[in-house]
XYZ file of C-alpha atoms in Angstrom:
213
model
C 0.000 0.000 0.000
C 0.764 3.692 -0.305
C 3.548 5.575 1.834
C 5.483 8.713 1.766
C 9.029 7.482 0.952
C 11.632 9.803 1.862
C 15.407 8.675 1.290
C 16.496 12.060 1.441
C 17.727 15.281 3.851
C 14.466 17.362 3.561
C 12.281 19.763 6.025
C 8.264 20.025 5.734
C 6.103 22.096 7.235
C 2.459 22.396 7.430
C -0.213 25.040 8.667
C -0.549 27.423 6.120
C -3.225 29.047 5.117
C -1.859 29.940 1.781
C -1.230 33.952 2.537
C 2.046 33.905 4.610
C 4.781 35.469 3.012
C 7.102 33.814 5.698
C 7.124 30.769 7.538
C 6.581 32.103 11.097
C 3.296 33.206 9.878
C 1.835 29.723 9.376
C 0.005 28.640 12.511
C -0.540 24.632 11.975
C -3.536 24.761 14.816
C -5.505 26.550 13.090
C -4.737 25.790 9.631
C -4.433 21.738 10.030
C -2.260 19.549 7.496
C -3.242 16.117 7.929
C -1.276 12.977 6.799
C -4.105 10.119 6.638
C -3.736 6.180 6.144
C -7.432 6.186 5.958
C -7.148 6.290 1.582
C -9.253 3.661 0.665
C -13.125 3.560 2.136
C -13.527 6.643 4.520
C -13.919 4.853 8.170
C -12.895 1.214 6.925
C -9.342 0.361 8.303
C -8.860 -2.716 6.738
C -7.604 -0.988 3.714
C -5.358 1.858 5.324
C -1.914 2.263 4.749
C 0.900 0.247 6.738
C 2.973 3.341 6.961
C 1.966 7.012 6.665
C 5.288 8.221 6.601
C 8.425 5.656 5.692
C 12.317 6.813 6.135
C 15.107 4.266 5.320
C 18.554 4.702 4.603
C 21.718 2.617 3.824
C 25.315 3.822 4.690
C 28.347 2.619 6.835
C 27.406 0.772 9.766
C 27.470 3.452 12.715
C 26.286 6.549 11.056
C 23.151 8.090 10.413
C 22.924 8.720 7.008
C 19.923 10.936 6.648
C 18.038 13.974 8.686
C 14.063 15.152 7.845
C 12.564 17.666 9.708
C 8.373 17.369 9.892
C 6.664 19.911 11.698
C 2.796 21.098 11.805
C 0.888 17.978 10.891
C -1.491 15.907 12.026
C -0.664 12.156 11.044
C -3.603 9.893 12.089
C -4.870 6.385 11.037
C -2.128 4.307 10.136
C -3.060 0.310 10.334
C 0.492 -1.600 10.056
C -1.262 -5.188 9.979
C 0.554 -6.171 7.313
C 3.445 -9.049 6.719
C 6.828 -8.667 8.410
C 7.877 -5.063 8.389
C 4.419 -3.785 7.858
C 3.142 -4.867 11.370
C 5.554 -1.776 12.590
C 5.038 1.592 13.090
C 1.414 2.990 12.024
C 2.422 6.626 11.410
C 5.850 6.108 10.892
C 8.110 3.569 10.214
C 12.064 4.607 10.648
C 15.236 3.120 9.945
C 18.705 4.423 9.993
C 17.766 8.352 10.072
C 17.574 11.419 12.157
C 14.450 12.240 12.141
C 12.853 15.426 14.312
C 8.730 15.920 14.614
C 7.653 19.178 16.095
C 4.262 20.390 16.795
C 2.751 17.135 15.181
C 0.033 15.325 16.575
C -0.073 11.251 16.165
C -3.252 10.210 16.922
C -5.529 6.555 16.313
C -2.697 5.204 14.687
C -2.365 1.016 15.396
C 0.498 -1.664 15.034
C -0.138 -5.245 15.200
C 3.361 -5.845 16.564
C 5.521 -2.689 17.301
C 5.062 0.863 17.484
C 1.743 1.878 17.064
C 2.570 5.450 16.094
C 6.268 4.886 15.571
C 8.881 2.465 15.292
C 12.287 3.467 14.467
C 15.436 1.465 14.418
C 18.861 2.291 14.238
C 18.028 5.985 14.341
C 17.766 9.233 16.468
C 14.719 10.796 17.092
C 13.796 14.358 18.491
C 10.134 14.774 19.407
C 9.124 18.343 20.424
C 5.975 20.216 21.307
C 3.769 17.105 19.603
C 1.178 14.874 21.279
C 0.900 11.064 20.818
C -3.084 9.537 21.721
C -5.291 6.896 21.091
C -2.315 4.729 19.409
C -2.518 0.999 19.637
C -0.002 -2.119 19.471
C -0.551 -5.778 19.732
C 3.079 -6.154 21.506
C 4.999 -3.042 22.215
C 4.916 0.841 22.085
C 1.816 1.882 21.865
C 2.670 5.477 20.825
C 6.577 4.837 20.124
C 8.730 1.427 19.620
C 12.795 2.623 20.116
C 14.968 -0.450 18.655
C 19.200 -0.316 19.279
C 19.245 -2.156 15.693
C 23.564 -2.012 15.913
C 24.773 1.415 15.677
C 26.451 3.715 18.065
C 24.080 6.567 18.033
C 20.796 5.747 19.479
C 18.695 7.996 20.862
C 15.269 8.994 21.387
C 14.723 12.916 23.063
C 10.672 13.724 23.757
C 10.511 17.447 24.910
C 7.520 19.240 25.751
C 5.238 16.480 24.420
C 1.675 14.602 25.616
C 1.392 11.325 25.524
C -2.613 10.612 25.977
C -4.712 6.660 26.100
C -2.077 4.922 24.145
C -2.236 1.403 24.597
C 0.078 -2.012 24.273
C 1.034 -5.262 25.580
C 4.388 -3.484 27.343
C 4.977 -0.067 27.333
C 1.294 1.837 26.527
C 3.578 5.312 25.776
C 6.792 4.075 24.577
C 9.464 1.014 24.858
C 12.999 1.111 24.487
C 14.902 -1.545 23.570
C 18.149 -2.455 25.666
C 17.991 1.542 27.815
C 21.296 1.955 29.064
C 21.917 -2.142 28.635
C 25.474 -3.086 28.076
C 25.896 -5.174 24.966
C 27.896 -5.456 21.574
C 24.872 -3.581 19.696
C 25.679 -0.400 22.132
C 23.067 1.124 24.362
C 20.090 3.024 23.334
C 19.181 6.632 25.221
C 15.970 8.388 26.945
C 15.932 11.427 27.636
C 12.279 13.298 29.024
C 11.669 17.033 29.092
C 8.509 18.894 30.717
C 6.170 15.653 29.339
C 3.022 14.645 30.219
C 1.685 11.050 31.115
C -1.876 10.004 31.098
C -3.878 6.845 31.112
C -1.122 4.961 28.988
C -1.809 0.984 29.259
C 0.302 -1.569 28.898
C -1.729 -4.843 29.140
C 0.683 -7.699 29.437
C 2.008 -8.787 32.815
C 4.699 -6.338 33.729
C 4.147 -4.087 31.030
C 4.372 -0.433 32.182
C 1.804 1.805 31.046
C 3.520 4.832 30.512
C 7.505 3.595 29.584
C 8.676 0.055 29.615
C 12.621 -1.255 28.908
């Protein structure tokens, strides 16, 4: 099914209206860019899109080979139920890029395996100013899945962010992979600024409803 591919450094914005000259005039809350999986029949989720939003890279082993910027959207009703691959990450699936999402919202997105809203492997993530609710995974991350995947620089920032009734089997908010673990694929990083918690679930026995590891 249907994805934006992006192998490539690029920033996008949304929020316009379609009179700013500049691009602090845009104001994405009230002029709201949405990314939709829901394509096929309007309210039928069997035929959404695995992935909203797909980044992949190859390079040397170690680096991070490309950087996208999205800010001002609204990226809702991904359904990654698909065959391996395409059971991860509803909104987004990542692999092997820097990617940072500002003043996004991720919202009723689901996973049947990992990362209902995103997964992202081998990769650093900044997440700023955006809220994550009503996402949904079978297994883990209900709003984000963070995989070490083999490469030094691993690490997932959320600053000034909500995370709202995301659910999974561990980890309802988000699930790292190996945090601060010592192994040969390297450790992966967390790092929280002024965030908000609420009524995350993680359903399986010892799975944390806000942040499991």
């Amino acid at each position: 099914l249907a994805t934006f591919f992006i192998d490539f450094d690029i920033e996008i914005y949304g929020g316009f209206k379609g009179t700013e000259s500049i691009l602090d005039e845009r104001n994405w809350l009230s002029n709201p860019t949405i990314l939709s999986g829901d394509i096929g029949i309007i309210e039928d989720s069997t035929d959404n899109v695995f992935h909203i939003l797909t980044t992949e890279a190859e390079g040397t082993v170690g680096t991070l080979v490309r950087k996208v910027v999205l800010d001002g959207f609204e990226i809702v009703d991904g359904r990654a139920d698909g065959g391996m691959g395409d059971n991860n990450g509803g909104a987004w699936h990542n692999t092997r890029a820097e990617i940072s999402i500002r003043n996004c919202t991720l919202e009723e997105n689901f996973a049947s395996d990992l990362g209902g809203a995103l997964y992202s492997d081998r990769s650093e993530v900044i997440t700023t100013n955006c809220t994550y609710r009503y996402n949904n995974t079978n297994n883990s991350g209900g709003a984000i899945y963070f995989e070490y995947g083999g490469v030094n620089v691993k690490t997932l920032t959320a600053i000034n962010c909500a995370f709202w009734e995301n659910t999974a089997g561990g980890g309802g908010a988000i699930y790292m992979r190996y945090l601060d673990f010592e192994s040969s694929q390297g450790d992966t990083s967390l790092y929280i600024t002024n965030c908000t918690f609420s009524e995350n679930t993680g359903s399986a026995a010892g799975g944390a409803g806000a942040i499991s590891f």
